XYZ file of C-alpha atoms in Angstrom:
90
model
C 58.772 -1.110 -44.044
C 58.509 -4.849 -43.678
C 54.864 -5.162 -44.213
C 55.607 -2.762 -47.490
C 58.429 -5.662 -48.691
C 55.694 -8.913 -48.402
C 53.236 -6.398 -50.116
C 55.217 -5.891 -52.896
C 56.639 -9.489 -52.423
C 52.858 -10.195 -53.511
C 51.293 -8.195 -55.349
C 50.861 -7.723 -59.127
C 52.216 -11.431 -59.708
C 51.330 -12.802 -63.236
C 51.434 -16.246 -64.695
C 50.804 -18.073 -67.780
C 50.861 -21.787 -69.269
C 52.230 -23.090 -72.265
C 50.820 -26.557 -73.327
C 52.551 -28.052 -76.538
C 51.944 -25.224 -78.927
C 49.116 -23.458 -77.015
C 50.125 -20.740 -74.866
C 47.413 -18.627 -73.003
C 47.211 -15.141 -71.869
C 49.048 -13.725 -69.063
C 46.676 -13.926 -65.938
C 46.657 -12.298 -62.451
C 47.700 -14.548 -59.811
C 45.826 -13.568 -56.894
C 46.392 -16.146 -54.108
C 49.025 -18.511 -52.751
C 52.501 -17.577 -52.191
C 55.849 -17.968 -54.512
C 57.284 -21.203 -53.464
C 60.872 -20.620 -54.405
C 61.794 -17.551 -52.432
C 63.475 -16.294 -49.335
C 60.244 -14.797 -47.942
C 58.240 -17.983 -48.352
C 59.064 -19.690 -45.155
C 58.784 -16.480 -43.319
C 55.092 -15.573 -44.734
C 54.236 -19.187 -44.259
C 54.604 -19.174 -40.516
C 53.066 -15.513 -40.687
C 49.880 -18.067 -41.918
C 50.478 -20.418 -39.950
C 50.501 -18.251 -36.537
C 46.772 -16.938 -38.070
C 45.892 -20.213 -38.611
C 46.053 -21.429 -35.014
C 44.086 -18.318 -33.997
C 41.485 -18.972 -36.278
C 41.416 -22.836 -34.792
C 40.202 -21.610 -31.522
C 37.111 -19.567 -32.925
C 35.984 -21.444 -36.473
C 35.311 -24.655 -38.170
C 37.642 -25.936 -40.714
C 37.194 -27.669 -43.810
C 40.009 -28.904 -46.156
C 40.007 -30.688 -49.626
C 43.263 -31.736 -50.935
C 45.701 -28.484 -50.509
C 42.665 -26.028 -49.792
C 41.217 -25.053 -46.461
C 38.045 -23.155 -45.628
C 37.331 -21.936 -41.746
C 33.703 -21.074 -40.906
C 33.102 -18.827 -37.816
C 29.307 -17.809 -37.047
C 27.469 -16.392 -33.904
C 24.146 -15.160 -33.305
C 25.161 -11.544 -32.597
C 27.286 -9.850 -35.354
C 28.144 -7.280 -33.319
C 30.037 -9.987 -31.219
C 31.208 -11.821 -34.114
C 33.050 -8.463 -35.313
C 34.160 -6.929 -32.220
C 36.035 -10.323 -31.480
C 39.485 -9.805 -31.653
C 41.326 -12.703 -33.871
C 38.195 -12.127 -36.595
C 39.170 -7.952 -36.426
C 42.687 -9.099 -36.287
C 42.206 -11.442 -39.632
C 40.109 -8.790 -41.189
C 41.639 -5.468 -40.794
């Protein structure tokens, strides 16, 4: 039930800009997380608790308010029977 509630919390969000007189279409918004909510604080420590996992197995990279983790290995099999990447991933 609660992972149904963030789902929905989610999914199918829309946005659009107005600039002066020039408004665009309404566009999908498919990352990030609405800022002023109750469930924002909640889902970011969700992110944050994945985020320390991912620490311990992968490189990060960040530019301004983006961050990119790189995890390799020689032997995919090992790379995708290890448990924070199936964790992550499933």
């Amino acid at each position: 039930m609660a992972l149904k509630v963030i789902i929905s919390f989610l999914d199918h969000r829309t946005q659009w800009v107005i600039l002066n007189s020039d408004e665009c279409t309404l566009k999908p918004v498919l990352t990030g997380v609405p800022q002023v909510s109750i469930l924002a604080p909640i889902i970011f420590l969700l992110f944050i608790k994945v985020l320390l996992k991912l620490l311990t197995i992968s490189r990060s990279f960040s530019y301004a308010d983006d961050t990119v983790f790189v995890t390799s290995d020689f032997d995919v099999k090992a790379l995708e029977s290890n448990p924070i990447v199936t964790m992550i991933f499933s």
